[in-house]
Amino acid sequence: MKAGLAESGLTVQKSDYVDRIQTDKGPFMQIAFHIGAHCTDEDRLLKSLLRNATVLLRQGIAVPGPGKYRALIRETIQALEGTAPPAETRSILLDAICENDAIDRLVLSNQNFICVPNRIFANGLFYGQAEKRVRVLHELFEGDDIALFFAIRHPAIFLQEAFKRSKTTSFGDYLGMLHPGDLSWANVIARIKAAAPDTPLTVWCNEDSPLLWDQLIRQMSNAAPDTALTGGLDLLSAIITKDGMELLAEDFRKTPPKTDAARHDIIARIWQDHAVQDQLQDVIDLPALSPSLVAEMTENYEDDIAQIAQMPGVRLLMPFR
């Protein structure tokens, strides 16, 4: 066992766990990994899921707090130093993450699963570590039924926000050999899919998140369809006035939407008349991103979305569908 695992208090003898791997946590578990991207929901999706943790636990769905697994998984990956994990690693991790053995599905969220912010553009690649990290997650939880969830965002806004959060003072140094117009979400998604071809991958645009929030909570948790979950309107309160939110709640009470598309129609109708105006548009003020360059990146983003929608094994969530 590598030193990093020992430092985390996970030093065990292999013989202690080999026979337990298929019994303590079952032959396999469903694991939903929300792997990014950076500068999208900023942990708000995890917070919405945690609001429902008690209800979900009754269905065998665990949504542990991030302190249970983020550092643990990071330190485990670092300790392995690129080598294959020992057979007992999965069981050790699940024992540390899950307090309850009667768990069928585990929801784990961390925008740093595929890289830390300062490595987003390392070595001249946009999320160049994505494939390696996705493979490692599969190796750590070998045999489990894994699903991946990933949000994308307008590349100009993403680049501006990522740079603000970085420790780099020079935009040129941060982006390295890449040109802003070269950022391609379709390429990132294709590489993630290539690293895990048999793993379901759900993608959505961050701009659509307010409308999709309830769907995201339900799909990531895989709760029973009739489960009463809270938090589906969490993002809307920032972009719809208080009066609008009251009207929205009243509409949902009077005529509960039977489909996601019907739900989106109701939200869009209220949004149109009760939007918080200064929250409707992102402002791009990074000098390196000229209006013409932003226009080019907008066109590229639309092309990326169209490509992602056609990728086998990738589900692109979009409103009104």
PDB file of N, CA, C and O in Angstrom, residues 20-89:
ATOM      1  N   ARG A  20     -13.988  -9.803   1.542  1.00  0.00           N
ATOM      2  CA  ARG A  20     -15.111  -8.948   1.872  1.00  0.00           C
ATOM      3  C   ARG A  20     -15.572  -8.090   0.704  1.00  0.00           C
ATOM      4  O   ARG A  20     -16.655  -7.523   0.740  1.00  0.00           O
ATOM      5  N   ILE A  21     -14.763  -7.996  -0.340  1.00  0.00           N
ATOM      6  CA  ILE A  21     -15.073  -7.085  -1.432  1.00  0.00           C
ATOM      7  C   ILE A  21     -16.443  -7.381  -2.032  1.00  0.00           C
ATOM      8  O   ILE A  21     -17.192  -6.483  -2.363  1.00  0.00           O
ATOM      9  N   GLN A  22     -16.798  -8.641  -2.134  1.00  0.00           N
ATOM     10  CA  GLN A  22     -18.062  -8.992  -2.757  1.00  0.00           C
ATOM     11  C   GLN A  22     -19.195  -9.154  -1.744  1.00  0.00           C
ATOM     12  O   GLN A  22     -20.284  -9.582  -2.104  1.00  0.00           O
ATOM     13  N   THR A  23     -18.945  -8.837  -0.481  1.00  0.00           N
ATOM     14  CA  THR A  23     -20.001  -9.023   0.516  1.00  0.00           C
ATOM     15  C   THR A  23     -20.320  -7.743   1.270  1.00  0.00           C
ATOM     16  O   THR A  23     -21.477  -7.372   1.413  1.00  0.00           O
ATOM     17  N   ASP A  24     -19.310  -7.019   1.727  1.00  0.00           N
ATOM     18  CA  ASP A  24     -19.562  -5.830   2.546  1.00  0.00           C
ATOM     19  C   ASP A  24     -20.375  -4.780   1.805  1.00  0.00           C
ATOM     20  O   ASP A  24     -21.286  -4.180   2.359  1.00  0.00           O
ATOM     21  N   LYS A  25     -20.040  -4.497   0.571  1.00  0.00           N
ATOM     22  CA  LYS A  25     -20.724  -3.466  -0.193  1.00  0.00           C
ATOM     23  C   LYS A  25     -21.401  -4.042  -1.431  1.00  0.00           C
ATOM     24  O   LYS A  25     -21.774  -3.312  -2.326  1.00  0.00           O
ATOM     25  N   GLY A  26     -21.594  -5.354  -1.454  1.00  0.00           N
ATOM     26  CA  GLY A  26     -22.272  -5.971  -2.574  1.00  0.00           C
ATOM     27  C   GLY A  26     -21.343  -6.215  -3.745  1.00  0.00           C
ATOM     28  O   GLY A  26     -20.228  -5.715  -3.796  1.00  0.00           O
ATOM     29  N   PRO A  27     -21.803  -7.000  -4.727  1.00  0.00           N
ATOM     30  CA  PRO A  27     -20.976  -7.302  -5.894  1.00  0.00           C
ATOM     31  C   PRO A  27     -20.720  -6.069  -6.753  1.00  0.00           C
ATOM     32  O   PRO A  27     -19.726  -5.974  -7.435  1.00  0.00           O
ATOM     33  N   PHE A  28     -21.645  -5.098  -6.710  1.00  0.00           N
ATOM     34  CA  PHE A  28     -21.404  -3.845  -7.413  1.00  0.00           C
ATOM     35  C   PHE A  28     -22.339  -2.789  -6.838  1.00  0.00           C
ATOM     36  O   PHE A  28     -23.296  -3.074  -6.133  1.00  0.00           O
ATOM     37  N   MET A  29     -22.033  -1.555  -7.144  1.00  0.00           N
ATOM     38  CA  MET A  29     -22.852  -0.435  -6.703  1.00  0.00           C
ATOM     39  C   MET A  29     -23.009   0.530  -7.867  1.00  0.00           C
ATOM     40  O   MET A  29     -22.126   0.649  -8.712  1.00  0.00           O
ATOM     41  N   GLN A  30     -24.130   1.210  -7.934  1.00  0.00           N
ATOM     42  CA  GLN A  30     -24.282   2.296  -8.885  1.00  0.00           C
ATOM     43  C   GLN A  30     -23.575   3.525  -8.308  1.00  0.00           C
ATOM     44  O   GLN A  30     -23.815   3.891  -7.164  1.00  0.00           O
ATOM     45  N   ILE A  31     -22.709   4.130  -9.098  1.00  0.00           N
ATOM     46  CA  ILE A  31     -22.008   5.329  -8.650  1.00  0.00           C
ATOM     47  C   ILE A  31     -22.169   6.415  -9.706  1.00  0.00           C
ATOM     48  O   ILE A  31     -21.787   6.239 -10.857  1.00  0.00           O
ATOM     49  N   ALA A  32     -22.771   7.537  -9.299  1.00  0.00           N
ATOM     50  CA  ALA A  32     -22.912   8.696 -10.175  1.00  0.00           C
ATOM     51  C   ALA A  32     -21.794   9.680  -9.849  1.00  0.00           C
ATOM     52  O   ALA A  32     -21.719  10.194  -8.732  1.00  0.00           O
ATOM     53  N   PHE A  33     -20.922   9.914 -10.808  1.00  0.00           N
ATOM     54  CA  PHE A  33     -19.831  10.868 -10.643  1.00  0.00           C
ATOM     55  C   PHE A  33     -20.176  12.164 -11.373  1.00  0.00           C
ATOM     56  O   PHE A  33     -20.285  12.182 -12.604  1.00  0.00           O
ATOM     57  N   HIS A  34     -20.333  13.241 -10.633  1.00  0.00           N
ATOM     58  CA  HIS A  34     -20.478  14.569 -11.228  1.00  0.00           C
ATOM     59  C   HIS A  34     -19.072  15.144 -11.300  1.00  0.00           C
ATOM     60  O   HIS A  34     -18.500  15.524 -10.278  1.00  0.00           O
ATOM     61  N   ILE A  35     -18.501  15.201 -12.511  1.00  0.00           N
ATOM     62  CA  ILE A  35     -17.073  15.460 -12.666  1.00  0.00           C
ATOM     63  C   ILE A  35     -16.752  16.867 -13.187  1.00  0.00           C
ATOM     64  O   ILE A  35     -15.603  17.150 -13.518  1.00  0.00           O
ATOM     65  N   GLY A  36     -17.700  17.758 -13.228  1.00  0.00           N
ATOM     66  CA  GLY A  36     -17.399  19.121 -13.669  1.00  0.00           C
ATOM     67  C   GLY A  36     -18.487  19.680 -14.550  1.00  0.00           C
ATOM     68  O   GLY A  36     -19.610  19.170 -14.544  1.00  0.00           O
ATOM     69  N   ALA A  37     -18.142  20.685 -15.317  1.00  0.00           N
ATOM     70  CA  ALA A  37     -16.813  21.282 -15.374  1.00  0.00           C
ATOM     71  C   ALA A  37     -16.664  22.364 -14.321  1.00  0.00           C
ATOM     72  O   ALA A  37     -17.622  22.727 -13.638  1.00  0.00           O
ATOM     73  N   HIS A  38     -15.452  22.877 -14.204  1.00  0.00           N
ATOM     74  CA  HIS A  38     -15.228  24.011 -13.321  1.00  0.00           C
ATOM     75  C   HIS A  38     -16.083  25.199 -13.777  1.00  0.00           C
ATOM     76  O   HIS A  38     -16.462  25.299 -14.941  1.00  0.00           O
ATOM     77  N   CYS A  39     -16.356  26.085 -12.835  1.00  0.00           N
ATOM     78  CA  CYS A  39     -17.056  27.339 -13.132  1.00  0.00           C
ATOM     79  C   CYS A  39     -18.446  27.114 -13.723  1.00  0.00           C
ATOM     80  O   CYS A  39     -18.916  27.895 -14.560  1.00  0.00           O
ATOM     81  N   THR A  40     -19.079  26.036 -13.325  1.00  0.00           N
ATOM     82  CA  THR A  40     -20.460  25.826 -13.751  1.00  0.00           C
ATOM     83  C   THR A  40     -21.378  25.996 -12.534  1.00  0.00           C
ATOM     84  O   THR A  40     -21.756  27.102 -12.202  1.00  0.00           O
ATOM     85  N   ASP A  41     -21.685  24.925 -11.822  1.00  0.00           N
ATOM     86  CA  ASP A  41     -22.679  25.090 -10.744  1.00  0.00           C
ATOM     87  C   ASP A  41     -22.072  25.460  -9.391  1.00  0.00           C
ATOM     88  O   ASP A  41     -22.791  25.811  -8.464  1.00  0.00           O
ATOM     89  N   GLU A  42     -20.732  25.399  -9.272  1.00  0.00           N
ATOM     90  CA  GLU A  42     -20.054  25.803  -8.031  1.00  0.00           C
ATOM     91  C   GLU A  42     -20.615  25.081  -6.800  1.00  0.00           C
ATOM     92  O   GLU A  42     -20.881  25.688  -5.761  1.00  0.00           O
ATOM     93  N   ASP A  43     -20.815  23.781  -6.921  1.00  0.00           N
ATOM     94  CA  ASP A  43     -21.296  22.921  -5.828  1.00  0.00           C
ATOM     95  C   ASP A  43     -22.766  23.126  -5.470  1.00  0.00           C
ATOM     96  O   ASP A  43     -23.261  22.526  -4.514  1.00  0.00           O
ATOM     97  N   ARG A  44     -23.479  23.949  -6.224  1.00  0.00           N
ATOM     98  CA  ARG A  44     -24.887  24.154  -5.900  1.00  0.00           C
ATOM     99  C   ARG A  44     -25.720  22.907  -6.159  1.00  0.00           C
ATOM    100  O   ARG A  44     -26.684  22.638  -5.441  1.00  0.00           O
ATOM    101  N   LEU A  45     -25.337  22.111  -7.167  1.00  0.00           N
ATOM    102  CA  LEU A  45     -26.073  20.876  -7.426  1.00  0.00           C
ATOM    103  C   LEU A  45     -25.887  19.899  -6.275  1.00  0.00           C
ATOM    104  O   LEU A  45     -26.840  19.247  -5.831  1.00  0.00           O
ATOM    105  N   LEU A  46     -24.671  19.800  -5.782  1.00  0.00           N
ATOM    106  CA  LEU A  46     -24.424  18.936  -4.628  1.00  0.00           C
ATOM    107  C   LEU A  46     -25.237  19.404  -3.423  1.00  0.00           C
ATOM    108  O   LEU A  46     -25.816  18.585  -2.698  1.00  0.00           O
ATOM    109  N   LYS A  47     -25.307  20.714  -3.203  1.00  0.00           N
ATOM    110  CA  LYS A  47     -26.070  21.237  -2.075  1.00  0.00           C
ATOM    111  C   LYS A  47     -27.553  20.902  -2.220  1.00  0.00           C
ATOM    112  O   LYS A  47     -28.219  20.573  -1.223  1.00  0.00           O
ATOM    113  N   SER A  48     -28.076  20.978  -3.429  1.00  0.00           N
ATOM    114  CA  SER A  48     -29.472  20.614  -3.651  1.00  0.00           C
ATOM    115  C   SER A  48     -29.693  19.127  -3.390  1.00  0.00           C
ATOM    116  O   SER A  48     -30.711  18.726  -2.819  1.00  0.00           O
ATOM    117  N   LEU A  49     -28.762  18.309  -3.809  1.00  0.00           N
ATOM    118  CA  LEU A  49     -28.859  16.870  -3.550  1.00  0.00           C
ATOM    119  C   LEU A  49     -28.782  16.579  -2.057  1.00  0.00           C
ATOM    120  O   LEU A  49     -29.529  15.737  -1.533  1.00  0.00           O
ATOM    121  N   LEU A  50     -27.903  17.280  -1.357  1.00  0.00           N
ATOM    122  CA  LEU A  50     -27.765  17.062   0.080  1.00  0.00           C
ATOM    123  C   LEU A  50     -29.035  17.446   0.844  1.00  0.00           C
ATOM    124  O   LEU A  50     -29.310  16.885   1.905  1.00  0.00           O
ATOM    125  N   ARG A  51     -29.806  18.374   0.312  1.00  0.00           N
ATOM    126  CA  ARG A  51     -31.083  18.729   0.940  1.00  0.00           C
ATOM    127  C   ARG A  51     -32.036  17.547   0.964  1.00  0.00           C
ATOM    128  O   ARG A  51     -32.958  17.500   1.781  1.00  0.00           O
ATOM    129  N   ASN A  52     -31.817  16.607   0.050  1.00  0.00           N
ATOM    130  CA  ASN A  52     -32.690  15.441  -0.058  1.00  0.00           C
ATOM    131  C   ASN A  52     -32.029  14.161   0.467  1.00  0.00           C
ATOM    132  O   ASN A  52     -32.547  13.065   0.253  1.00  0.00           O
ATOM    133  N   ALA A  53     -30.906  14.305   1.148  1.00  0.00           N
ATOM    134  CA  ALA A  53     -30.117  13.131   1.544  1.00  0.00           C
ATOM    135  C   ALA A  53     -30.912  12.145   2.390  1.00  0.00           C
ATOM    136  O   ALA A  53     -30.816  10.924   2.194  1.00  0.00           O
ATOM    137  N   THR A  54     -31.701  12.634   3.320  1.00  0.00           N
ATOM    138  CA  THR A  54     -32.459  11.740   4.202  1.00  0.00           C
ATOM    139  C   THR A  54     -33.511  10.964   3.429  1.00  0.00           C
ATOM    140  O   THR A  54     -33.661   9.744   3.603  1.00  0.00           O
ATOM    141  N   VAL A  55     -34.235  11.652   2.551  1.00  0.00           N
ATOM    142  CA  VAL A  55     -35.258  10.987   1.732  1.00  0.00           C
ATOM    143  C   VAL A  55     -34.619   9.959   0.814  1.00  0.00           C
ATOM    144  O   VAL A  55     -35.125   8.831   0.669  1.00  0.00           O
ATOM    145  N   LEU A  56     -33.513  10.320   0.204  1.00  0.00           N
ATOM    146  CA  LEU A  56     -32.851   9.414  -0.732  1.00  0.00           C
ATOM    147  C   LEU A  56     -32.271   8.191  -0.024  1.00  0.00           C
ATOM    148  O   LEU A  56     -32.288   7.081  -0.579  1.00  0.00           O
ATOM    149  N   LEU A  57     -31.785   8.386   1.185  1.00  0.00           N
ATOM    150  CA  LEU A  57     -31.189   7.279   1.918  1.00  0.00           C
ATOM    151  C   LEU A  57     -32.207   6.164   2.162  1.00  0.00           C
ATOM    152  O   LEU A  57     -31.849   4.987   2.198  1.00  0.00           O
ATOM    153  N   ARG A  58     -33.464   6.528   2.300  1.00  0.00           N
ATOM    154  CA  ARG A  58     -34.513   5.515   2.492  1.00  0.00           C
ATOM    155  C   ARG A  58     -34.657   4.623   1.266  1.00  0.00           C
ATOM    156  O   ARG A  58     -35.213   3.529   1.355  1.00  0.00           O
ATOM    157  N   GLN A  59     -34.164   5.097   0.128  1.00  0.00           N
ATOM    158  CA  GLN A  59     -34.211   4.298  -1.102  1.00  0.00           C
ATOM    159  C   GLN A  59     -32.860   3.662  -1.412  1.00  0.00           C
ATOM    160  O   GLN A  59     -32.640   3.164  -2.514  1.00  0.00           O
ATOM    161  N   GLY A  60     -31.943   3.711  -0.451  1.00  0.00           N
ATOM    162  CA  GLY A  60     -30.635   3.116  -0.664  1.00  0.00           C
ATOM    163  C   GLY A  60     -29.710   3.974  -1.500  1.00  0.00           C
ATOM    164  O   GLY A  60     -28.754   3.470  -2.106  1.00  0.00           O
ATOM    165  N   ILE A  61     -29.987   5.286  -1.532  1.00  0.00           N
ATOM    166  CA  ILE A  61     -29.175   6.226  -2.318  1.00  0.00           C
ATOM    167  C   ILE A  61     -28.428   7.127  -1.346  1.00  0.00           C
ATOM    168  O   ILE A  61     -29.053   7.846  -0.563  1.00  0.00           O
ATOM    169  N   ALA A  62     -27.106   7.099  -1.388  1.00  0.00           N
ATOM    170  CA  ALA A  62     -26.298   7.889  -0.467  1.00  0.00           C
ATOM    171  C   ALA A  62     -25.724   9.112  -1.172  1.00  0.00           C
ATOM    172  O   ALA A  62     -25.159   9.006  -2.265  1.00  0.00           O
ATOM    173  N   VAL A  63     -25.895  10.275  -0.533  1.00  0.00           N
ATOM    174  CA  VAL A  63     -25.276  11.505  -1.003  1.00  0.00           C
ATOM    175  C   VAL A  63     -24.394  12.009   0.140  1.00  0.00           C
ATOM    176  O   VAL A  63     -24.805  12.855   0.939  1.00  0.00           O
ATOM    177  N   PRO A  64     -23.179  11.495   0.247  1.00  0.00           N
ATOM    178  CA  PRO A  64     -22.307  11.912   1.357  1.00  0.00           C
ATOM    179  C   PRO A  64     -21.813  13.342   1.183  1.00  0.00           C
ATOM    180  O   PRO A  64     -21.739  13.854   0.059  1.00  0.00           O
ATOM    181  N   GLY A  65     -21.472  13.972   2.289  1.00  0.00           N
ATOM    182  CA  GLY A  65     -20.872  15.293   2.220  1.00  0.00           C
ATOM    183  C   GLY A  65     -19.503  15.208   1.581  1.00  0.00           C
ATOM    184  O   GLY A  65     -18.839  14.161   1.638  1.00  0.00           O
ATOM    185  N   PRO A  66     -19.050  16.283   0.959  1.00  0.00           N
ATOM    186  CA  PRO A  66     -17.767  16.244   0.226  1.00  0.00           C
ATOM    187  C   PRO A  66     -16.570  15.911   1.102  1.00  0.00           C
ATOM    188  O   PRO A  66     -15.578  15.376   0.608  1.00  0.00           O
ATOM    189  N   GLY A  67     -16.652  16.211   2.389  1.00  0.00           N
ATOM    190  CA  GLY A  67     -15.548  15.888   3.278  1.00  0.00           C
ATOM    191  C   GLY A  67     -15.315  14.402   3.436  1.00  0.00           C
ATOM    192  O   GLY A  67     -14.238  13.975   3.880  1.00  0.00           O
ATOM    193  N   LYS A  68     -16.310  13.608   3.053  1.00  0.00           N
ATOM    194  CA  LYS A  68     -16.199  12.157   3.167  1.00  0.00           C
ATOM    195  C   LYS A  68     -15.320  11.546   2.079  1.00  0.00           C
ATOM    196  O   LYS A  68     -14.807  10.433   2.256  1.00  0.00           O
ATOM    197  N   TYR A  69     -15.180  12.230   0.944  1.00  0.00           N
ATOM    198  CA  TYR A  69     -14.539  11.542  -0.174  1.00  0.00           C
ATOM    199  C   TYR A  69     -13.588  12.377  -1.025  1.00  0.00           C
ATOM    200  O   TYR A  69     -12.727  11.811  -1.698  1.00  0.00           O
ATOM    201  N   ARG A  70     -13.703  13.685  -1.034  1.00  0.00           N
ATOM    202  CA  ARG A  70     -12.885  14.455  -1.968  1.00  0.00           C
ATOM    203  C   ARG A  70     -11.396  14.307  -1.696  1.00  0.00           C
ATOM    204  O   ARG A  70     -10.621  13.931  -2.580  1.00  0.00           O
ATOM    205  N   ALA A  71     -10.982  14.596  -0.481  1.00  0.00           N
ATOM    206  CA  ALA A  71      -9.566  14.451  -0.147  1.00  0.00           C
ATOM    207  C   ALA A  71      -9.149  12.992  -0.196  1.00  0.00           C
ATOM    208  O   ALA A  71      -8.040  12.655  -0.639  1.00  0.00           O
ATOM    209  N   LEU A  72     -10.030  12.115   0.227  1.00  0.00           N
ATOM    210  CA  LEU A  72      -9.722  10.680   0.263  1.00  0.00           C
ATOM    211  C   LEU A  72      -9.411  10.145  -1.134  1.00  0.00           C
ATOM    212  O   LEU A  72      -8.395   9.464  -1.349  1.00  0.00           O
ATOM    213  N   ILE A  73     -10.270  10.450  -2.095  1.00  0.00           N
ATOM    214  CA  ILE A  73     -10.059   9.959  -3.457  1.00  0.00           C
ATOM    215  C   ILE A  73      -8.829  10.628  -4.068  1.00  0.00           C
ATOM    216  O   ILE A  73      -8.021   9.970  -4.747  1.00  0.00           O
ATOM    217  N   ARG A  74      -8.666  11.928  -3.826  1.00  0.00           N
ATOM    218  CA  ARG A  74      -7.479  12.622  -4.363  1.00  0.00           C
ATOM    219  C   ARG A  74      -6.195  12.006  -3.823  1.00  0.00           C
ATOM    220  O   ARG A  74      -5.258  11.715  -4.573  1.00  0.00           O
ATOM    221  N   GLU A  75      -6.141  11.780  -2.508  1.00  0.00           N
ATOM    222  CA  GLU A  75      -4.936  11.221  -1.901  1.00  0.00           C
ATOM    223  C   GLU A  75      -4.696   9.785  -2.361  1.00  0.00           C
ATOM    224  O   GLU A  75      -3.542   9.366  -2.522  1.00  0.00           O
ATOM    225  N   THR A  76      -5.766   9.049  -2.579  1.00  0.00           N
ATOM    226  CA  THR A  76      -5.622   7.673  -3.067  1.00  0.00           C
ATOM    227  C   THR A  76      -5.014   7.661  -4.459  1.00  0.00           C
ATOM    228  O   THR A  76      -4.089   6.893  -4.749  1.00  0.00           O
ATOM    229  N   ILE A  77      -5.511   8.546  -5.343  1.00  0.00           N
ATOM    230  CA  ILE A  77      -4.975   8.625  -6.705  1.00  0.00           C
ATOM    231  C   ILE A  77      -3.509   9.048  -6.680  1.00  0.00           C
ATOM    232  O   ILE A  77      -2.662   8.482  -7.395  1.00  0.00           O
ATOM    233  N   GLN A  78      -3.191  10.022  -5.840  1.00  0.00           N
ATOM    234  CA  GLN A  78      -1.799  10.475  -5.736  1.00  0.00           C
ATOM    235  C   GLN A  78      -0.898   9.363  -5.210  1.00  0.00           C
ATOM    236  O   GLN A  78       0.243   9.196  -5.672  1.00  0.00           O
ATOM    237  N   ALA A  79      -1.393   8.588  -4.256  1.00  0.00           N
ATOM    238  CA  ALA A  79      -0.588   7.525  -3.675  1.00  0.00           C
ATOM    239  C   ALA A  79      -0.299   6.406  -4.676  1.00  0.00           C
ATOM    240  O   ALA A  79       0.756   5.776  -4.631  1.00  0.00           O
ATOM    241  N   LEU A  80      -1.220   6.190  -5.588  1.00  0.00           N
ATOM    242  CA  LEU A  80      -1.029   5.121  -6.577  1.00  0.00           C
ATOM    243  C   LEU A  80       0.050   5.476  -7.589  1.00  0.00           C
ATOM    244  O   LEU A  80       0.661   4.583  -8.191  1.00  0.00           O
ATOM    245  N   GLU A  81       0.256   6.774  -7.811  1.00  0.00           N
ATOM    246  CA  GLU A  81       1.308   7.238  -8.716  1.00  0.00           C
ATOM    247  C   GLU A  81       1.244   6.568 -10.083  1.00  0.00           C
ATOM    248  O   GLU A  81       2.250   6.172 -10.660  1.00  0.00           O
ATOM    249  N   GLY A  82       0.036   6.434 -10.604  1.00  0.00           N
ATOM    250  CA  GLY A  82      -0.133   5.874 -11.937  1.00  0.00           C
ATOM    251  C   GLY A  82      -0.180   4.367 -12.011  1.00  0.00           C
ATOM    252  O   GLY A  82      -0.377   3.806 -13.091  1.00  0.00           O
ATOM    253  N   THR A  83       0.001   3.682 -10.878  1.00  0.00           N
ATOM    254  CA  THR A  83      -0.061   2.222 -10.885  1.00  0.00           C
ATOM    255  C   THR A  83      -1.500   1.758 -10.652  1.00  0.00           C
ATOM    256  O   THR A  83      -2.339   2.517 -10.170  1.00  0.00           O
ATOM    257  N   ALA A  84      -1.777   0.519 -10.992  1.00  0.00           N
ATOM    258  CA  ALA A  84      -3.116  -0.039 -10.786  1.00  0.00           C
ATOM    259  C   ALA A  84      -3.404  -0.168  -9.293  1.00  0.00           C
ATOM    260  O   ALA A  84      -2.521  -0.552  -8.519  1.00  0.00           O
ATOM    261  N   PRO A  85      -4.617   0.160  -8.851  1.00  0.00           N
ATOM    262  CA  PRO A  85      -4.930   0.056  -7.426  1.00  0.00           C
ATOM    263  C   PRO A  85      -4.990  -1.399  -6.970  1.00  0.00           C
ATOM    264  O   PRO A  85      -5.423  -2.276  -7.723  1.00  0.00           O
ATOM    265  N   PRO A  86      -4.556  -1.670  -5.742  1.00  0.00           N
ATOM    266  CA  PRO A  86      -4.688  -3.022  -5.190  1.00  0.00           C
ATOM    267  C   PRO A  86      -6.157  -3.451  -5.151  1.00  0.00           C
ATOM    268  O   PRO A  86      -7.055  -2.599  -5.110  1.00  0.00           O
ATOM    269  N   ALA A  87      -6.397  -4.723  -5.144  1.00  0.00           N
ATOM    270  CA  ALA A  87      -7.761  -5.245  -5.228  1.00  0.00           C
ATOM    271  C   ALA A  87      -8.659  -4.752  -4.108  1.00  0.00           C
ATOM    272  O   ALA A  87      -9.869  -4.613  -4.286  1.00  0.00           O
ATOM    273  N   GLU A  88      -8.072  -4.473  -2.933  1.00  0.00           N
ATOM    274  CA  GLU A  88      -8.892  -4.093  -1.785  1.00  0.00           C
ATOM    275  C   GLU A  88      -9.248  -2.613  -1.756  1.00  0.00           C
ATOM    276  O   GLU A  88     -10.029  -2.170  -0.903  1.00  0.00           O
ATOM    277  N   THR A  89      -8.713  -1.824  -2.694  1.00  0.00           N
ATOM    278  CA  THR A  89      -8.893  -0.376  -2.639  1.00  0.00           C
ATOM    279  C   THR A  89     -10.364   0.015  -2.682  1.00  0.00           C
ATOM    280  O   THR A  89     -10.823   0.882  -1.936  1.00  0.00           O
TER     281      THR A  89
END
